[in-house]
Amino acid sequence: MKVAVVGAGAIGAFVGASLHRAGAEVHLIARGPHLAAMRQDGVRVLSPRGDFTARPAATDDPASIGPVDYVFLGLKANSYADCGALVNPLLHDGTAVIAAQNGIPWWYFHRLPGAHTGQRIASVDPGGAVSAVLPPERAIGCVVYAATELEAPGVVRHLEGTRFSIGEPDMSVSRRCLDFSEAMRSGGLKCPVEPDLRNDIWIKLLGNISFNPISALSRATMAQICRHPDTRELVVTMMRETLEVAARVGCRPKISIERRMAGAERVGDHKTSTLQDLERGKPLELDVLLAAVVELAALTDTPVPTLRAVHAVADLLAQTTSRSTS
């Protein structure tokens, strides 16, 4: 199996190192000091499950790799439309693209039975720009439950979780999913093949759609948001509205709001990825988390006043932040 990891940051390098340990031919695509460190010393993973070092190939030139069986996308979703130069040299007719993203994916309605089959979600696939680079038929969805951070160039700190759920947009259990799942398991990770990955997408989105924008707007950790009575209620309201939108597009996630809140509280004083991006001056990944659900609400005539209000102020924050760092 030949795998290229495009965007080998904390999650991408962790997956690449694990697959390499399992015997796959892995190529990490990165840049800067992180790339230099991985070339010199490999990927060092520090984990409560045991530290290890892997030495997969690392480069900033996808053309030097050639076509692969799987492209694992470790990029933020707001980079997908511009990733053609990185991805195109890696493709052959059968290459699968595994998109490890938060939020609503560009392929969401691809081959999904029902009234909205083939519907394009403009907020995550504007003008079809993402589909043009990453055709939905290549896509394998991936919901990441692992938490990692880049402690230093070439050094990944694995904090918790090893689950990477994957699934086909058409809800089949394909050979390409089963083969990738087996390689991930051989590398020490959990990788269940879910016939209905959309259920996992909405379960994880319940937290991302609420805690991420609120944390960026308030500069608060997840525990602080939970402990404050009014923001806690705000999160619960956003989750309720999100579940209603999910139901209107045919998905009823098998989890209660109470359980989801309890899980968030257990995370403790953790800064969401959106807050971390804000503090680092990076673009905020809010379209797939919040704008897409507001768009789906409009598509299905679902009232979501709280989601719309939070989206308005979060979108303004994203725009003003973008202008100040450009």
Short mmCIF file of C-alpha atoms in Angstrom, two decimals:
data_model
loop_
_atom_site.label_atom_id
_atom_site.label_comp_id
_atom_site.label_asym_id
_atom_site.label_seq_id
_atom_site.Cartn_x
_atom_site.Cartn_y
_atom_site.Cartn_z
CA MET A 1 0.00 0.00 0.00
CA LYS A 2 1.33 3.42 -0.98
CA VAL A 3 0.02 6.42 0.96
CA ALA A 4 0.74 10.14 0.67
CA VAL A 5 -0.14 12.43 3.56
CA VAL A 6 -0.88 15.91 2.26
CA GLY A 7 -0.54 18.33 5.14
CA ALA A 8 1.54 16.23 7.53
CA GLY A 9 0.95 18.33 10.63
CA ALA A 10 0.07 16.87 14.02
CA ILE A 11 -2.71 14.55 12.84
CA GLY A 12 -1.22 13.82 9.43
CA ALA A 13 2.23 12.97 10.77
CA PHE A 14 0.67 10.81 13.51
CA VAL A 15 -1.30 8.81 10.94
CA GLY A 16 1.67 8.61 8.58
CA ALA A 17 4.00 7.39 11.32
CA SER A 18 1.46 4.77 12.41
CA LEU A 19 0.93 3.49 8.85
CA HIS A 20 4.69 3.37 8.27
CA ARG A 21 5.08 1.33 11.44
CA ALA A 22 2.53 -1.10 9.96
CA GLY A 23 4.64 -1.57 6.84
CA ALA A 24 2.91 0.77 4.38
CA GLU A 25 4.95 2.89 1.98
CA VAL A 26 4.27 6.37 3.36
CA HIS A 27 5.25 9.78 2.00
CA LEU A 28 4.71 12.86 4.16
CA ILE A 29 4.22 16.21 2.43
CA ALA A 30 5.10 19.20 4.58
CA ARG A 31 7.31 22.28 4.56
CA GLY A 32 9.56 24.46 6.70
CA PRO A 33 11.29 23.40 9.93
CA HIS A 34 8.81 20.56 10.45
CA LEU A 35 9.78 19.01 7.11
CA ALA A 36 13.49 19.46 7.83
CA ALA A 37 13.13 17.76 11.22
CA MET A 38 11.19 14.81 9.78
CA ARG A 39 13.77 14.36 7.04
CA GLN A 40 16.62 14.34 9.54
CA ASP A 41 15.16 12.48 12.54
CA GLY A 42 11.85 10.99 11.37
CA VAL A 43 8.56 11.49 13.20
CA ARG A 44 8.79 11.16 16.96
CA VAL A 45 5.45 10.30 18.56
CA LEU A 46 5.06 10.89 22.31
CA SER A 47 2.02 8.98 23.52
CA PRO A 48 0.54 7.60 26.74
CA ARG A 49 0.29 4.35 24.77
CA GLY A 50 4.06 4.30 24.28
CA ASP A 51 6.53 6.54 22.46
CA PHE A 52 7.91 5.56 19.07
CA THR A 53 9.84 6.97 16.13
CA ALA A 54 9.03 6.29 12.48
CA ARG A 55 11.03 7.34 9.44
CA PRO A 56 8.69 7.61 6.45
CA ALA A 57 9.81 9.57 3.40
CA ALA A 58 9.17 13.32 3.68
CA THR A 59 9.12 15.94 0.95
CA ASP A 60 7.62 19.22 -0.20
CA ASP A 61 7.37 18.00 -3.82
CA PRO A 62 4.42 15.67 -4.57
CA ALA A 63 5.68 15.13 -8.11
CA SER A 64 8.67 13.26 -6.68
CA ILE A 65 6.30 10.71 -5.13
CA GLY A 66 4.14 9.82 -8.11
CA PRO A 67 0.69 8.18 -7.99
CA VAL A 68 -0.40 6.51 -4.75
CA ASP A 69 -3.23 4.27 -3.58
CA TYR A 70 -4.47 6.67 -0.90
CA VAL A 71 -4.10 10.39 -0.29
CA PHE A 72 -4.70 11.24 3.36
CA LEU A 73 -5.66 14.93 3.63
CA GLY A 74 -4.40 16.51 6.84
CA LEU A 75 -5.20 20.02 5.59
CA LYS A 76 -7.91 22.25 7.02
CA ALA A 77 -11.05 22.10 4.88
CA ASN A 78 -10.73 25.75 3.90
CA SER A 79 -7.56 24.78 1.98
CA TYR A 80 -9.16 22.08 -0.15
CA ALA A 81 -10.07 24.26 -3.12
CA ASP A 82 -6.43 25.34 -3.49
CA CYS A 83 -4.75 21.96 -2.98
CA GLY A 84 -4.76 20.82 -6.61
CA ALA A 85 -1.02 21.36 -7.10
CA LEU A 86 -0.33 19.13 -4.10
CA VAL A 87 -2.84 16.40 -4.89
CA ASN A 88 -2.88 16.05 -8.70
CA PRO A 89 0.60 14.48 -9.06
CA LEU A 90 -0.45 11.77 -6.58
CA LEU A 91 -3.50 10.52 -8.47
CA HIS A 92 -4.10 7.54 -10.70
CA ASP A 93 -7.50 6.23 -11.80
CA GLY A 94 -8.08 4.33 -8.56
CA THR A 95 -6.59 6.71 -5.98
CA ALA A 96 -8.85 7.32 -2.99
CA VAL A 97 -8.78 10.60 -1.09
CA ILE A 98 -9.35 10.29 2.66
CA ALA A 99 -10.44 13.66 3.97
CA ALA A 100 -9.86 13.95 7.72
CA GLN A 101 -11.94 17.05 8.28
CA ASN A 102 -14.30 18.51 10.81
CA GLY A 103 -17.77 19.64 9.88
CA ILE A 104 -19.88 19.06 6.79
CA PRO A 105 -17.83 17.64 3.87
CA TRP A 106 -18.15 18.74 0.25
CA TRP A 107 -19.29 15.21 -0.69
CA TYR A 108 -22.16 15.13 1.83
CA PHE A 109 -25.00 14.62 -0.68
CA HIS A 110 -22.97 12.54 -3.15
CA ARG A 111 -24.91 9.32 -3.82
CA LEU A 112 -27.05 9.93 -0.74
CA PRO A 113 -30.59 8.66 -1.42
CA GLY A 114 -33.34 11.20 -0.91
CA ALA A 115 -34.60 14.56 -2.05
CA HIS A 116 -31.20 16.26 -1.96
CA THR A 117 -29.09 13.71 -3.84
CA GLY A 118 -26.21 15.49 -5.58
CA GLN A 119 -26.95 18.84 -3.89
CA ARG A 120 -23.88 21.07 -3.73
CA ILE A 121 -23.33 22.94 -0.46
CA ALA A 122 -22.06 26.35 -1.54
CA SER A 123 -20.41 27.28 1.76
CA VAL A 124 -18.06 24.27 1.61
CA ASP A 125 -17.83 23.84 -2.17
CA PRO A 126 -18.20 27.37 -3.62
CA GLY A 127 -18.84 27.19 -7.33
CA GLY A 128 -17.82 23.54 -7.26
CA ALA A 129 -14.19 24.54 -6.62
CA VAL A 130 -13.52 21.71 -4.17
CA SER A 131 -15.28 19.06 -6.26
CA ALA A 132 -13.18 20.13 -9.25
CA VAL A 133 -9.99 19.37 -7.31
CA LEU A 134 -11.30 16.46 -5.24
CA PRO A 135 -14.02 14.63 -7.21
CA PRO A 136 -16.56 13.17 -4.77
CA GLU A 137 -16.19 9.69 -6.28
CA ARG A 138 -12.61 9.61 -4.97
CA ALA A 139 -13.67 10.62 -1.47
CA ILE A 140 -13.61 8.45 1.63
CA GLY A 141 -14.94 10.33 4.64
CA CYS A 142 -12.99 10.34 7.89
CA VAL A 143 -14.06 11.53 11.34
CA VAL A 144 -11.11 12.01 13.69
CA TYR A 145 -11.51 11.31 17.39
CA ALA A 146 -7.79 11.49 18.20
CA ALA A 147 -6.24 14.59 19.77
CA THR A 148 -2.65 15.49 18.88
CA GLU A 149 -0.46 18.56 18.83
CA LEU A 150 2.85 19.44 17.25
CA GLU A 151 5.11 19.85 20.27
CA ALA A 152 8.15 20.73 18.17
CA PRO A 153 9.20 20.28 14.54
CA GLY A 154 9.04 16.55 13.87
CA VAL A 155 7.59 15.80 17.33
CA VAL A 156 3.92 14.84 17.72
CA ARG A 157 2.34 14.75 21.15
CA HIS A 158 -0.55 12.26 21.14
CA LEU A 159 -2.95 13.40 23.86
CA GLU A 160 -5.85 10.98 23.65
CA GLY A 161 -7.94 8.82 21.34
CA THR A 162 -6.92 6.58 18.44
CA ARG A 163 -10.19 6.34 16.51
CA PHE A 164 -10.43 7.39 12.87
CA SER A 165 -13.86 6.34 11.58
CA ILE A 166 -14.06 6.08 7.79
CA GLY A 167 -16.87 5.48 5.31
CA GLU A 168 -18.04 5.73 1.73
CA PRO A 169 -20.44 8.49 0.66
CA ASP A 170 -22.73 5.84 -0.88
CA MET A 171 -22.86 3.95 2.46
CA SER A 172 -21.26 0.81 1.03
CA VAL A 173 -18.53 -1.17 2.79
CA SER A 174 -15.90 -1.04 0.06
CA ARG A 175 -12.69 -2.98 -0.45
CA ARG A 176 -10.70 0.25 -0.43
CA CYS A 177 -12.10 1.17 3.00
CA LEU A 178 -11.48 -2.29 4.42
CA ASP A 179 -7.88 -2.32 3.19
CA PHE A 180 -7.11 1.10 4.65
CA SER A 181 -8.81 0.16 7.91
CA GLU A 182 -6.66 -2.93 8.23
CA ALA A 183 -3.46 -0.93 7.65
CA MET A 184 -4.48 1.60 10.30
CA ARG A 185 -5.26 -1.15 12.80
CA SER A 186 -1.91 -2.77 12.09
CA GLY A 187 -0.33 0.57 12.98
CA GLY A 188 -2.06 0.67 16.37
CA LEU A 189 -5.04 2.88 15.49
CA LYS A 190 -8.78 2.23 15.55
CA CYS A 191 -10.35 2.64 12.12
CA PRO A 192 -13.89 1.27 11.95
CA VAL A 193 -15.59 1.27 8.55
CA GLU A 194 -18.98 2.88 9.16
CA PRO A 195 -21.79 2.22 6.65
CA ASP A 196 -23.34 5.53 7.72
CA LEU A 197 -20.45 7.85 8.50
CA ARG A 198 -22.82 10.81 8.43
CA ASN A 199 -23.99 9.77 11.90
CA ASP A 200 -20.41 10.25 13.18
CA ILE A 201 -20.11 13.53 11.28
CA TRP A 202 -23.11 15.02 13.10
CA ILE A 203 -22.08 13.65 16.51
CA LYS A 204 -18.68 15.33 16.30
CA LEU A 205 -20.20 18.45 14.73
CA LEU A 206 -22.45 18.95 17.77
CA GLY A 207 -19.37 19.99 19.71
CA ASN A 208 -17.53 21.80 16.93
CA ILE A 209 -20.48 23.93 15.82
CA SER A 210 -21.01 25.29 19.32
CA PHE A 211 -17.77 25.27 21.30
CA ASN A 212 -15.50 26.36 18.44
CA PRO A 213 -17.12 29.69 17.53
CA ILE A 214 -18.02 30.50 21.14
CA SER A 215 -14.44 29.85 22.24
CA ALA A 216 -13.09 32.13 19.53
CA LEU A 217 -15.54 34.89 20.42
CA SER A 218 -14.98 34.61 24.17
CA ARG A 219 -11.34 33.36 24.26
CA ALA A 220 -12.58 30.73 26.73
CA THR A 221 -11.69 27.05 27.10
CA MET A 222 -14.29 24.29 26.80
CA ALA A 223 -14.50 23.87 30.57
CA GLN A 224 -14.97 27.61 31.09
CA ILE A 225 -17.81 27.64 28.55
CA CYS A 226 -19.47 24.69 30.34
CA ARG A 227 -19.11 26.27 33.78
CA HIS A 228 -20.68 29.58 32.75
CA PRO A 229 -24.49 29.06 33.01
CA ASP A 230 -25.45 31.29 30.08
CA THR A 231 -22.84 30.01 27.62
CA ARG A 232 -23.66 26.46 28.68
CA GLU A 233 -27.29 27.08 27.78
CA LEU A 234 -26.20 28.69 24.52
CA VAL A 235 -24.27 25.54 23.61
CA VAL A 236 -27.28 23.34 24.43
CA THR A 237 -29.55 25.51 22.25
CA MET A 238 -27.11 25.36 19.34
CA MET A 239 -26.92 21.58 19.68
CA ARG A 240 -30.72 21.28 19.66
CA GLU A 241 -30.98 23.34 16.49
CA THR A 242 -28.18 21.31 14.88
CA LEU A 243 -29.93 18.02 15.63
CA GLU A 244 -33.08 19.38 14.00
CA VAL A 245 -31.17 20.24 10.83
CA ALA A 246 -29.60 16.76 10.84
CA ALA A 247 -33.05 15.20 11.09
CA ARG A 248 -34.33 17.29 8.18
CA VAL A 249 -31.58 15.88 5.94
CA GLY A 250 -32.31 12.34 7.08
CA CYS A 251 -29.80 11.73 9.89
CA ARG A 252 -30.65 11.16 13.54
CA PRO A 253 -27.38 10.88 15.48
CA LYS A 254 -27.42 8.24 18.20
CA ILE A 255 -26.32 10.46 21.07
CA SER A 256 -28.04 12.74 23.57
CA ILE A 257 -27.13 16.36 24.19
CA GLU A 258 -26.52 15.52 27.84
CA ARG A 259 -23.96 12.88 26.90
CA ARG A 260 -22.28 15.20 24.42
CA MET A 261 -22.01 17.94 27.05
CA ALA A 262 -20.58 15.50 29.59
CA GLY A 263 -17.93 14.50 27.07
CA ALA A 264 -17.02 18.14 26.45
CA GLU A 265 -16.68 18.81 30.19
CA ARG A 266 -14.31 15.87 30.54
CA VAL A 267 -11.97 17.51 28.03
CA GLY A 268 -11.36 20.24 30.61
CA ASP A 269 -9.52 23.51 30.02
CA HIS A 270 -8.76 22.78 26.38
CA LYS A 271 -8.62 25.46 23.70
CA THR A 272 -10.58 24.51 20.59
CA SER A 273 -8.78 24.40 17.26
CA THR A 274 -10.64 27.56 16.20
CA LEU A 275 -9.39 29.49 19.22
CA GLN A 276 -5.87 28.18 18.61
CA ASP A 277 -6.07 29.32 14.97
CA LEU A 278 -7.30 32.75 16.09
CA GLU A 279 -4.39 33.13 18.52
CA ARG A 280 -1.91 32.10 15.82
CA GLY A 281 -3.34 34.47 13.22
CA LYS A 282 -4.54 31.61 10.98
CA PRO A 283 -7.80 31.56 8.97
CA LEU A 284 -10.78 30.36 10.98
CA GLU A 285 -12.35 27.09 9.78
CA LEU A 286 -15.96 28.14 10.29
CA ASP A 287 -17.59 27.49 6.90
CA VAL A 288 -17.71 23.70 7.29
CA LEU A 289 -18.60 23.94 10.98
CA LEU A 290 -21.28 26.63 11.06
CA ALA A 291 -22.04 28.23 7.68
CA ALA A 292 -22.77 24.84 6.10
CA VAL A 293 -25.38 23.96 8.75
CA VAL A 294 -27.02 27.37 8.40
CA GLU A 295 -27.15 26.72 4.64
CA LEU A 296 -28.70 23.28 5.19
CA ALA A 297 -31.24 24.89 7.53
CA ALA A 298 -32.27 27.26 4.74
CA LEU A 299 -32.42 24.35 2.27
CA THR A 300 -34.79 22.43 4.56
CA ASP A 301 -36.76 25.40 5.98
CA THR A 302 -35.50 24.67 9.50
CA PRO A 303 -35.63 27.57 12.00
CA VAL A 304 -32.18 28.05 13.56
CA PRO A 305 -32.18 31.56 15.07
CA THR A 306 -29.34 30.88 17.51
CA LEU A 307 -27.07 29.28 14.90
CA ARG A 308 -27.72 32.25 12.59
CA ALA A 309 -26.88 34.79 15.30
CA VAL A 310 -23.64 33.07 16.33
CA HIS A 311 -22.71 32.59 12.68
CA ALA A 312 -23.16 36.31 12.01
CA VAL A 313 -20.77 37.44 14.72
CA ALA A 314 -18.30 34.58 14.16
CA ASP A 315 -18.20 35.31 10.44
CA LEU A 316 -17.51 38.97 11.17
CA LEU A 317 -14.68 37.91 13.47
CA ALA A 318 -13.25 35.67 10.74
CA GLN A 319 -13.41 38.52 8.20
CA THR A 320 -11.83 41.14 10.45
CA THR A 321 -9.14 38.68 11.54
CA SER A 322 -8.38 37.82 7.92
CA ARG A 323 -8.01 41.49 6.98
CA SER A 324 -5.77 42.25 9.95
CA THR A 325 -3.36 39.40 9.11
CA SER A 326 -3.29 39.88 5.33
#
